[in-house]
Coordinates of N, CA and C and ligand atoms in Angstrom, one line a residue:
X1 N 127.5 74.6 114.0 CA 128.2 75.7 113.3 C 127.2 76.4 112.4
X2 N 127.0 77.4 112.6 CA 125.8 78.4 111.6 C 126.8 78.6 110.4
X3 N 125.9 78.9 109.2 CA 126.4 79.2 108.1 C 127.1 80.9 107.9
X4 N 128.2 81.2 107.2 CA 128.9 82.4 107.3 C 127.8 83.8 107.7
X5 N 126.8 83.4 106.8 CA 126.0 84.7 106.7 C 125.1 84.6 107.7
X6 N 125.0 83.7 109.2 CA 124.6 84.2 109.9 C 124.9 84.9 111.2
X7 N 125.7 85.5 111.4 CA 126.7 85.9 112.5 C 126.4 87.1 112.3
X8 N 126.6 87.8 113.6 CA 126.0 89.2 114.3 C 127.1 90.3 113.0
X9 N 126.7 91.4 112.3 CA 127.7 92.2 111.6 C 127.5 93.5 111.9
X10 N 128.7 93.9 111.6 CA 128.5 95.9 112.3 C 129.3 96.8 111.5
X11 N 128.6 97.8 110.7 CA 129.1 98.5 110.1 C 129.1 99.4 110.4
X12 N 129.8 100.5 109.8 CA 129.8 102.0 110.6 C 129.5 103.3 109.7
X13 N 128.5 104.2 110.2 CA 127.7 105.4 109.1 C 128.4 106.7 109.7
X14 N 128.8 107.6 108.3 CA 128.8 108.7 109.4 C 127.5 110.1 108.5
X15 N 126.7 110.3 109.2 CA 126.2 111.2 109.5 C 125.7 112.1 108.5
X16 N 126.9 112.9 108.2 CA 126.7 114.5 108.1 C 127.1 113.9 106.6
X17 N 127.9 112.8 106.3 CA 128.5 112.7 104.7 C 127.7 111.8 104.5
X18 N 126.8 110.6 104.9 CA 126.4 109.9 104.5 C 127.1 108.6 104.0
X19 N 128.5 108.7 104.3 CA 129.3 107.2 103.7 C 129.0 106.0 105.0
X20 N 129.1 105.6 104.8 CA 128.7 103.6 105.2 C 130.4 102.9 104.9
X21 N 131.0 102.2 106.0 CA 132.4 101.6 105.6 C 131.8 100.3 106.6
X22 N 132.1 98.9 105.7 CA 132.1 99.0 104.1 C 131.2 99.5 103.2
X23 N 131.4 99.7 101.9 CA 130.6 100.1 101.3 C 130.3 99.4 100.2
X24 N 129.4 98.8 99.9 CA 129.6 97.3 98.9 C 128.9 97.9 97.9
X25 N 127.7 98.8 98.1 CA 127.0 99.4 96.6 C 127.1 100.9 96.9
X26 N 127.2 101.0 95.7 CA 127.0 102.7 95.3 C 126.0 102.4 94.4
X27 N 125.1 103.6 94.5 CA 124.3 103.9 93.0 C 124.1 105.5 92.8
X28 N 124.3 106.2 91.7 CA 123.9 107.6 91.8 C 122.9 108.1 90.8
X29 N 122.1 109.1 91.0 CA 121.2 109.4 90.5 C 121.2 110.6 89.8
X30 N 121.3 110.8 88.1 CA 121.2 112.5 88.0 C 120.1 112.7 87.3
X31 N 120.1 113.7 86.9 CA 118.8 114.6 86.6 C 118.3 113.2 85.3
X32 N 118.7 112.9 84.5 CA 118.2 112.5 83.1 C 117.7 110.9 83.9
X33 N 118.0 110.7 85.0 CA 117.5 109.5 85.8 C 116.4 109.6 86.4
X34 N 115.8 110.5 86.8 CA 114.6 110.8 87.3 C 113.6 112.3 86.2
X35 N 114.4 112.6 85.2 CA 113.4 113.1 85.0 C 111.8 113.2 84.6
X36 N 111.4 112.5 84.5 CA 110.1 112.4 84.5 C 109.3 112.7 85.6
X37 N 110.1 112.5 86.8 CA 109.1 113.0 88.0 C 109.3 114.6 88.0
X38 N 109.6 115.2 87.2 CA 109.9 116.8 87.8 C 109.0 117.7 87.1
X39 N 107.9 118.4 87.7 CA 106.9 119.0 87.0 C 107.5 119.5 86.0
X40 N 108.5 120.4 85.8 CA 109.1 121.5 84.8 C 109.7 120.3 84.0
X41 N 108.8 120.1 83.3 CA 110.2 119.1 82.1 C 111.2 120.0 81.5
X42 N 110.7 121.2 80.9 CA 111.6 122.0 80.1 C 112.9 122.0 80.9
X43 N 112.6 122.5 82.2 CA 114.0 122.6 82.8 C 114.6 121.9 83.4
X44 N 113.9 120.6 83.4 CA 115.0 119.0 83.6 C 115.6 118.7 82.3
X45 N 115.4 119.2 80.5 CA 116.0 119.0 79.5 C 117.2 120.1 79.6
X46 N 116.4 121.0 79.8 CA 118.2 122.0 79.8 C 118.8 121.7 80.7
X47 N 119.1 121.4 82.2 CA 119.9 120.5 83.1 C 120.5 119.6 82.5
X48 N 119.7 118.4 81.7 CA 120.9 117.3 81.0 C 121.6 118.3 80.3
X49 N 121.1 118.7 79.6 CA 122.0 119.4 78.4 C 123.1 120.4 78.2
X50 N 123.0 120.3 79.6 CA 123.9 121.9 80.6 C 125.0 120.8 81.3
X51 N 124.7 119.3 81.3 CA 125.7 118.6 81.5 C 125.2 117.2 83.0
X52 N 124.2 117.3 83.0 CA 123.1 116.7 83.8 C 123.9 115.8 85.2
X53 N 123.9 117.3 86.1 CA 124.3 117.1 87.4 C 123.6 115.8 88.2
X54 N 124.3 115.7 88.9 CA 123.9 114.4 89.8 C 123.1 115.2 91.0
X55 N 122.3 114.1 91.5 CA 120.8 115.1 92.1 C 121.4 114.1 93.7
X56 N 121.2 112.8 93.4 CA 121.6 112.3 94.9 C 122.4 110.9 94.5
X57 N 122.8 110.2 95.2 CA 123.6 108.8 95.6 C 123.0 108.3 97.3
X58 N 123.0 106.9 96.7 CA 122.6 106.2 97.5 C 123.5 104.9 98.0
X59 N 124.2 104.5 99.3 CA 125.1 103.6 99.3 C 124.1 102.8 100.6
X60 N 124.3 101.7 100.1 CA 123.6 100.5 100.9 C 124.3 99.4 101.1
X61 N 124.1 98.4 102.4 CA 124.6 97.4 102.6 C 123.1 96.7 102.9
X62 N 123.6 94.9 102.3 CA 122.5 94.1 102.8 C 123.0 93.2 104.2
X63 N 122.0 93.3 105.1 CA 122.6 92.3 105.8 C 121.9 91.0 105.5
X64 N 122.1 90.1 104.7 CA 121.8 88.6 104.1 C 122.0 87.8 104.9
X65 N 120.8 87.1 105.5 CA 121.1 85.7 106.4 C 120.2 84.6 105.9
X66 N 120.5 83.4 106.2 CA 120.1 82.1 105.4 C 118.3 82.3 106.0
X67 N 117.9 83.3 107.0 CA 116.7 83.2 107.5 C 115.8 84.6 107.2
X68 N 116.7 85.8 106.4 CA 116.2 86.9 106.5 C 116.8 88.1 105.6
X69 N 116.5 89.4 105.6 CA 116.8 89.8 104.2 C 116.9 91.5 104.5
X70 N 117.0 92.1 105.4 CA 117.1 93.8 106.2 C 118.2 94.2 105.3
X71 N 118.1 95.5 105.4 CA 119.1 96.3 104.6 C 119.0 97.8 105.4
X72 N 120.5 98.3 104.7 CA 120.1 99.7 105.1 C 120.5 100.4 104.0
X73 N 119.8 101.7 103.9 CA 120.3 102.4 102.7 C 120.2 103.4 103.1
X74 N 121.6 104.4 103.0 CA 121.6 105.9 103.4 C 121.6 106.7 101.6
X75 N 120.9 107.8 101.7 CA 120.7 108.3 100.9 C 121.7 109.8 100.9
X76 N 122.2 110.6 99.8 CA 122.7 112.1 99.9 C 122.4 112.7 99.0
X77 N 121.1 113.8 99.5 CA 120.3 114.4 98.4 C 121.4 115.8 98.5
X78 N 121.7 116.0 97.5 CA 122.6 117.4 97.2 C 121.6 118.4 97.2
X79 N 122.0 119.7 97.4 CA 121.2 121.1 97.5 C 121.0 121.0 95.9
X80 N 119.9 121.7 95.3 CA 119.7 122.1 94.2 C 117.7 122.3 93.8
X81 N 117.8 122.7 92.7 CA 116.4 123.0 92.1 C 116.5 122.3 90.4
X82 N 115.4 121.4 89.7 CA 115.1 122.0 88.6 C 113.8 122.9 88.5
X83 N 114.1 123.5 87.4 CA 113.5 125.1 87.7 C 113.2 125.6 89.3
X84 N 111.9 125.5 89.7 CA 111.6 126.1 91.0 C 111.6 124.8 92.0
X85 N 111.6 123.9 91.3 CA 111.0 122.3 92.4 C 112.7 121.8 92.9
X86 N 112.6 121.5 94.3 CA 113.8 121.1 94.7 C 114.3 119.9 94.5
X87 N 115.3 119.7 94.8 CA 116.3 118.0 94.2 C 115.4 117.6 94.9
X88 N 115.1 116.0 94.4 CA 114.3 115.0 95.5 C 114.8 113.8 95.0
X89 N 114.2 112.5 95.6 CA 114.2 111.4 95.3 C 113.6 111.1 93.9
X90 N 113.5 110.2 93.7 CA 113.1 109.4 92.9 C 111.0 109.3 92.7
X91 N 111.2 108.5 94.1 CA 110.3 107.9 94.3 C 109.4 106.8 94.6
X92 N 109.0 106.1 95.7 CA 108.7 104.5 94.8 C 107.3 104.3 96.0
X93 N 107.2 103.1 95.8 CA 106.0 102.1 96.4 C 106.6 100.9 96.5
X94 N 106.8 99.8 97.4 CA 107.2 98.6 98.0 C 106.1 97.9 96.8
X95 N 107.2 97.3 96.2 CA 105.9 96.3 95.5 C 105.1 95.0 96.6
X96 N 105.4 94.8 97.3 CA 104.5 93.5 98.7 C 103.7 94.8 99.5
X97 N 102.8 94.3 99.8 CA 101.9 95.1 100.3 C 101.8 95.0 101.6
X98 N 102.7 94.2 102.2 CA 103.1 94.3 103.3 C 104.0 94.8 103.8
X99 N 104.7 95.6 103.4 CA 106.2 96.0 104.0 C 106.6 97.1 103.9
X100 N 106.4 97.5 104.9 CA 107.0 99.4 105.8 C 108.4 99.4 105.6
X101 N 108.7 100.6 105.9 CA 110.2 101.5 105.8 C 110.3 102.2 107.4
X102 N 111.4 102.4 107.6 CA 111.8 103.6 108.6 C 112.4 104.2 107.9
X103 N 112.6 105.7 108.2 CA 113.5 106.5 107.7 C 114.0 106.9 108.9
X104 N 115.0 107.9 109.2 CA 116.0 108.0 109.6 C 116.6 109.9 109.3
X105 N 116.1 110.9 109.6 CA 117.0 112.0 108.9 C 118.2 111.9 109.6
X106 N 119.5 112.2 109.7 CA 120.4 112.3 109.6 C 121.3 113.4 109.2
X107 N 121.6 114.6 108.5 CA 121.6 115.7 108.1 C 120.6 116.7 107.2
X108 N 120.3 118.0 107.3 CA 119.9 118.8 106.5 C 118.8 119.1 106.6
X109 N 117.7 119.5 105.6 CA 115.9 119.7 105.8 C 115.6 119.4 104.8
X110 N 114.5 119.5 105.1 CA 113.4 119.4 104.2 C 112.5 118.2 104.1
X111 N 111.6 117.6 103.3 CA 110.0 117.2 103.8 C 110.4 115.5 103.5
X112 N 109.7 114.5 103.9 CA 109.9 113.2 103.3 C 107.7 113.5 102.7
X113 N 107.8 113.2 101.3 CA 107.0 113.3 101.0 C 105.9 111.9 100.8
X114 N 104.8 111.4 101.2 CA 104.1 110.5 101.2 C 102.8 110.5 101.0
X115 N 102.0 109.6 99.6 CA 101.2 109.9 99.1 C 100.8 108.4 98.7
X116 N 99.5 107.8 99.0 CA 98.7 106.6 98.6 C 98.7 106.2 96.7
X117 N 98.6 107.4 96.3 CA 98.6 107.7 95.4 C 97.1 107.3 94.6
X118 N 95.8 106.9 95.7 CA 94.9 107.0 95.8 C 94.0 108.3 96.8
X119 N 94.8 109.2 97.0 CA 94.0 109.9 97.5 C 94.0 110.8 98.8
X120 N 95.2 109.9 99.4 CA 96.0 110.7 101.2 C 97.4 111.0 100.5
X121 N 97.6 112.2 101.4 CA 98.8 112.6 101.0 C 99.2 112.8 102.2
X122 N 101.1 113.4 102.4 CA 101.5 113.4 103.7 C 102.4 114.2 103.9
X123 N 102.9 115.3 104.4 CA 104.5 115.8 103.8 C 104.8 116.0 105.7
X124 N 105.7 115.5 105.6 CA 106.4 115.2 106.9 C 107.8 116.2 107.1
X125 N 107.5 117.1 107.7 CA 109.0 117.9 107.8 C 110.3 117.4 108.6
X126 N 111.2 117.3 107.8 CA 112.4 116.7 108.4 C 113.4 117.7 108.8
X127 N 114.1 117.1 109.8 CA 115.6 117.8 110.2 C 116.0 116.7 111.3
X128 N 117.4 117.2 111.4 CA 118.5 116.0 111.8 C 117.8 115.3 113.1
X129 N 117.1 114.0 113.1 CA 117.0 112.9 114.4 C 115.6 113.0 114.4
X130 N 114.9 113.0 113.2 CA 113.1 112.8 112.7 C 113.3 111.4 112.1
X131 N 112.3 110.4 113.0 CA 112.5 109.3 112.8 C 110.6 109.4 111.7
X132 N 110.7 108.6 111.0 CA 109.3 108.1 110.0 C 108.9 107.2 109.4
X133 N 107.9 106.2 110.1 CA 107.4 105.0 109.7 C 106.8 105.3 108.1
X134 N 107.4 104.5 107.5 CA 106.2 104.8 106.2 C 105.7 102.9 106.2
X135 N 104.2 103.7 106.7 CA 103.3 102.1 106.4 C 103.6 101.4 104.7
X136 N 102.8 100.5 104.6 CA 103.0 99.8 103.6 C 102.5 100.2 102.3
X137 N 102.6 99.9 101.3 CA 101.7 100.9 100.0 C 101.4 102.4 100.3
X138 N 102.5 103.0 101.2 CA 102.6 104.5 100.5 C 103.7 104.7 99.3
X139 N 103.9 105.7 98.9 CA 105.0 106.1 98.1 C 105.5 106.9 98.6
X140 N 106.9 106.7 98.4 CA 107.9 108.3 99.6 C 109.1 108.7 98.9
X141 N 109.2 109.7 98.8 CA 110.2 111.1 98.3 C 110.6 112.2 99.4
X142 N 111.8 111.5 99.3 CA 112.4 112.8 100.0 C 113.0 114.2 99.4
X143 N 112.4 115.6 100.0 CA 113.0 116.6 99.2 C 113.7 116.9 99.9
X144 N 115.5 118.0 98.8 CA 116.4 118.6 100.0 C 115.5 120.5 99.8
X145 N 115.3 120.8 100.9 CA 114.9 122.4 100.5 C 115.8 123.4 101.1
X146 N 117.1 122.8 101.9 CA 118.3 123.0 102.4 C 119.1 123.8 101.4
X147 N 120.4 124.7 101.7 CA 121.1 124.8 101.5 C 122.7 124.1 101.3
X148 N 121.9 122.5 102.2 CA 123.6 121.4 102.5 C 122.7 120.1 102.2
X149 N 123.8 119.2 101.8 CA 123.0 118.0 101.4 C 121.4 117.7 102.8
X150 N 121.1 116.6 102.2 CA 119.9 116.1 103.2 C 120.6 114.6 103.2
X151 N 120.8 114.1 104.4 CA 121.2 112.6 104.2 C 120.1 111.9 105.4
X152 N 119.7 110.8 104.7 CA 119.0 109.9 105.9 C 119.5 108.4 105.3
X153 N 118.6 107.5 106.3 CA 118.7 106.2 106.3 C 117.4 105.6 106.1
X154 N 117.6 104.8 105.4 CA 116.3 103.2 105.4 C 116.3 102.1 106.1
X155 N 115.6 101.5 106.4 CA 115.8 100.4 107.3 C 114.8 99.9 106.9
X156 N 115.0 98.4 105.8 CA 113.6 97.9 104.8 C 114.2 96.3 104.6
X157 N 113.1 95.7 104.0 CA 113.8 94.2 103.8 C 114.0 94.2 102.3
X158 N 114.9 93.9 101.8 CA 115.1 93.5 100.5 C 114.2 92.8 99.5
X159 N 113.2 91.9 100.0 CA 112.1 91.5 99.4 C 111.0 92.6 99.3
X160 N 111.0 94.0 99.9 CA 109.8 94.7 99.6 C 109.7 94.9 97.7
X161 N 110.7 95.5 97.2 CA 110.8 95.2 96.4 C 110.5 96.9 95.5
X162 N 111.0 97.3 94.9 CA 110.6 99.1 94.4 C 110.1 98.8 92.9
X163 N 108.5 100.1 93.5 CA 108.1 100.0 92.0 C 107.8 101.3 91.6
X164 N 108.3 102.0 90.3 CA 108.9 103.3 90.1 C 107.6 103.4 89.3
X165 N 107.2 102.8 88.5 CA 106.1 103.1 87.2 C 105.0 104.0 87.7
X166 N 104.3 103.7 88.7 CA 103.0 104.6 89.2 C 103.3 105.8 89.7
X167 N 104.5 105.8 90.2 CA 105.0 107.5 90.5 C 105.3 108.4 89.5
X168 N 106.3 107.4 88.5 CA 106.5 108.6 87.2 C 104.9 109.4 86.6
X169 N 104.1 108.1 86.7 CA 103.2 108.3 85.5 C 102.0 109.3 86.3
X170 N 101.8 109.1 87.4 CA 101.1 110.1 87.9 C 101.6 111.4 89.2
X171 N 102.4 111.5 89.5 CA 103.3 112.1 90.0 C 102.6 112.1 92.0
X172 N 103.4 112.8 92.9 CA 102.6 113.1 93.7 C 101.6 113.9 94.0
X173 N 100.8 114.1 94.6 CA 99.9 115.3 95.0 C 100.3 116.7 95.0
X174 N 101.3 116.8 95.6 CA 102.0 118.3 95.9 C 103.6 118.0 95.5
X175 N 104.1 119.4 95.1 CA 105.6 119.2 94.9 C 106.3 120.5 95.8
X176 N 107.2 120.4 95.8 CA 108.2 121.0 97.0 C 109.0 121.8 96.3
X177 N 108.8 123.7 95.8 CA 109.7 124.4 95.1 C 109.9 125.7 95.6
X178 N 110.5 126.4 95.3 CA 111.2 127.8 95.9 C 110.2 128.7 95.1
X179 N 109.5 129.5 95.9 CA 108.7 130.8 95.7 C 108.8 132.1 96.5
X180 N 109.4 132.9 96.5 CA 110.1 134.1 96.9 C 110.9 133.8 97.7
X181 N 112.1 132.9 97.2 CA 113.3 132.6 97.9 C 112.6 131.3 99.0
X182 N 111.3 131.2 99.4 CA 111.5 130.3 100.1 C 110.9 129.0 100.2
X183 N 110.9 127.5 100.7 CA 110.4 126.2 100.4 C 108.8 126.1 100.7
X184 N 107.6 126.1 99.3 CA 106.5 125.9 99.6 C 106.5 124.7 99.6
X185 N 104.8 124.1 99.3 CA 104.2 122.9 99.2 C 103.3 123.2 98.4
X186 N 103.1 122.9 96.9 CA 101.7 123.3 96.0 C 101.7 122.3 95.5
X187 N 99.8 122.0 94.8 CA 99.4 121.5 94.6 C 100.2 120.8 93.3
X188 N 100.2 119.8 92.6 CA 101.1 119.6 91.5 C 100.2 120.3 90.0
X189 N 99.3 120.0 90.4 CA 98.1 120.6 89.1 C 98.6 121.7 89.1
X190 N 98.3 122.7 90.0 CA 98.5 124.1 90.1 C 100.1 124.6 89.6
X191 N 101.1 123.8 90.0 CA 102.3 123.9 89.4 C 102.4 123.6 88.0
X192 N 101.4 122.7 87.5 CA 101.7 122.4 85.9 C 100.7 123.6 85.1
X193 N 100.1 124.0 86.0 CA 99.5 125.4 84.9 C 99.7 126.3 85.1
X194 N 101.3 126.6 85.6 CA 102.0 128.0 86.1 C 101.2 128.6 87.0
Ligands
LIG201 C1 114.4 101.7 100.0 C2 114.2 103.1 100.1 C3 115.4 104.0 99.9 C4 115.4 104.6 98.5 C5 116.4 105.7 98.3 C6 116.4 106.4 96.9 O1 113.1 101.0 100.1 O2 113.1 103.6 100.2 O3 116.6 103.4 100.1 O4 115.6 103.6 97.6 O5 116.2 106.8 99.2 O6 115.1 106.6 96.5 P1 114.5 106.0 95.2 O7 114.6 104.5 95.3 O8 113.1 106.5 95.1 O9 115.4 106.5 94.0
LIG202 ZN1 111.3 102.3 100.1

């Protein structure tokens, strides 16, 4: 007899909304949660203070077995900008230096962004059924540059482990903002000196 948590399990995603049934975690993300990554600080302080809208949510299930540790995490990056730069993720780097990600787009556009943060950078254009390996020790952000949320999926092990500090502190390469109505890619320097 195997132990409860080893047996085959199947959950069910939909798409375009991004909900997962069951849904065992929620976590959501708003502006005063990630601000530090957003070039325009000024206009991530007046966002909180204008009432600090929620930027994305993320609902994940683990699948836990006495031999292993996969998860999946669908993300729902809502439409929006602070100042010119569009909603995005967070951010991170797998703290084990062995352990990749799939992504998964799922609804909407816009770029999954990837940077060593030594030196290679990557911006990968997304729309619905863009599958993307991100090797090990990159850092990845997804932006929405859409008009409708952007929803994808992860497919990672629970032990990779997320490490947020080297993204805040040095940001990515390039950032993802609206310039005559439409979604560039500039340098991040160049954006911090107008
Ligand atoms: C897991 C993973 C995703 C992100 C999610 C939110 O390794 O990459 O599930 O955690 O898309 O992004 P962050 O974690 O940067 O807030
Ligand atoms: Zn990850």
């Amino acid at each position: 007899m195997l132990p409860e948590t080893d047996y085959p399990i199947s959950i069910t995603l939909e798409a375009a909304s991004g909900l997962i049934h069951p849904c065992p975690n929620l976590v959501e993300r708003h502006v005063s949660d990630l601000k530090a990554v957003f070039y325009d600080q000024s206009a991530a302080q007046r966002l909180i203070s204008a009432g600090d809208p929620l930027v994305y949510e993320i609902r994940y299930y683990p699948f836990v077995t006495s031999k292993s540790d996969m998860a999946i995490a669908v993300t729902r990056i809502l439409p929006g900008t602070v100042g010119d730069e569009f909603f995005m993720s967070k951010g991170h780097q797998h703290a084990r230096d062995d352990q990749a990600e799939i992504y998964y787009c799922l609804a909407g556009e816009g770029y999954l962004l990837l940077d060593t943060l030594e030196g290679d950078f990557r911006a990968e254009p997304w729309k619905p059924g863009v599958v993307t390996h991100i090797p090990p020790m990159w850092a990845h952000r997804a932006v929405n540059t859409g008009h409708e949320a952007l929803v994808y999926a992860g497919f990672y092990h629970l032990s990779a482990g997320h490490v947020y500090d080297r993204v805040e502190q040095q940001g990515f390469a390039q950032v993802a903002v609206r310039r005559g109505g439409l979604p560039v890619l500039m340098d991040r320097q160049q954006a911090l000196q107008g």
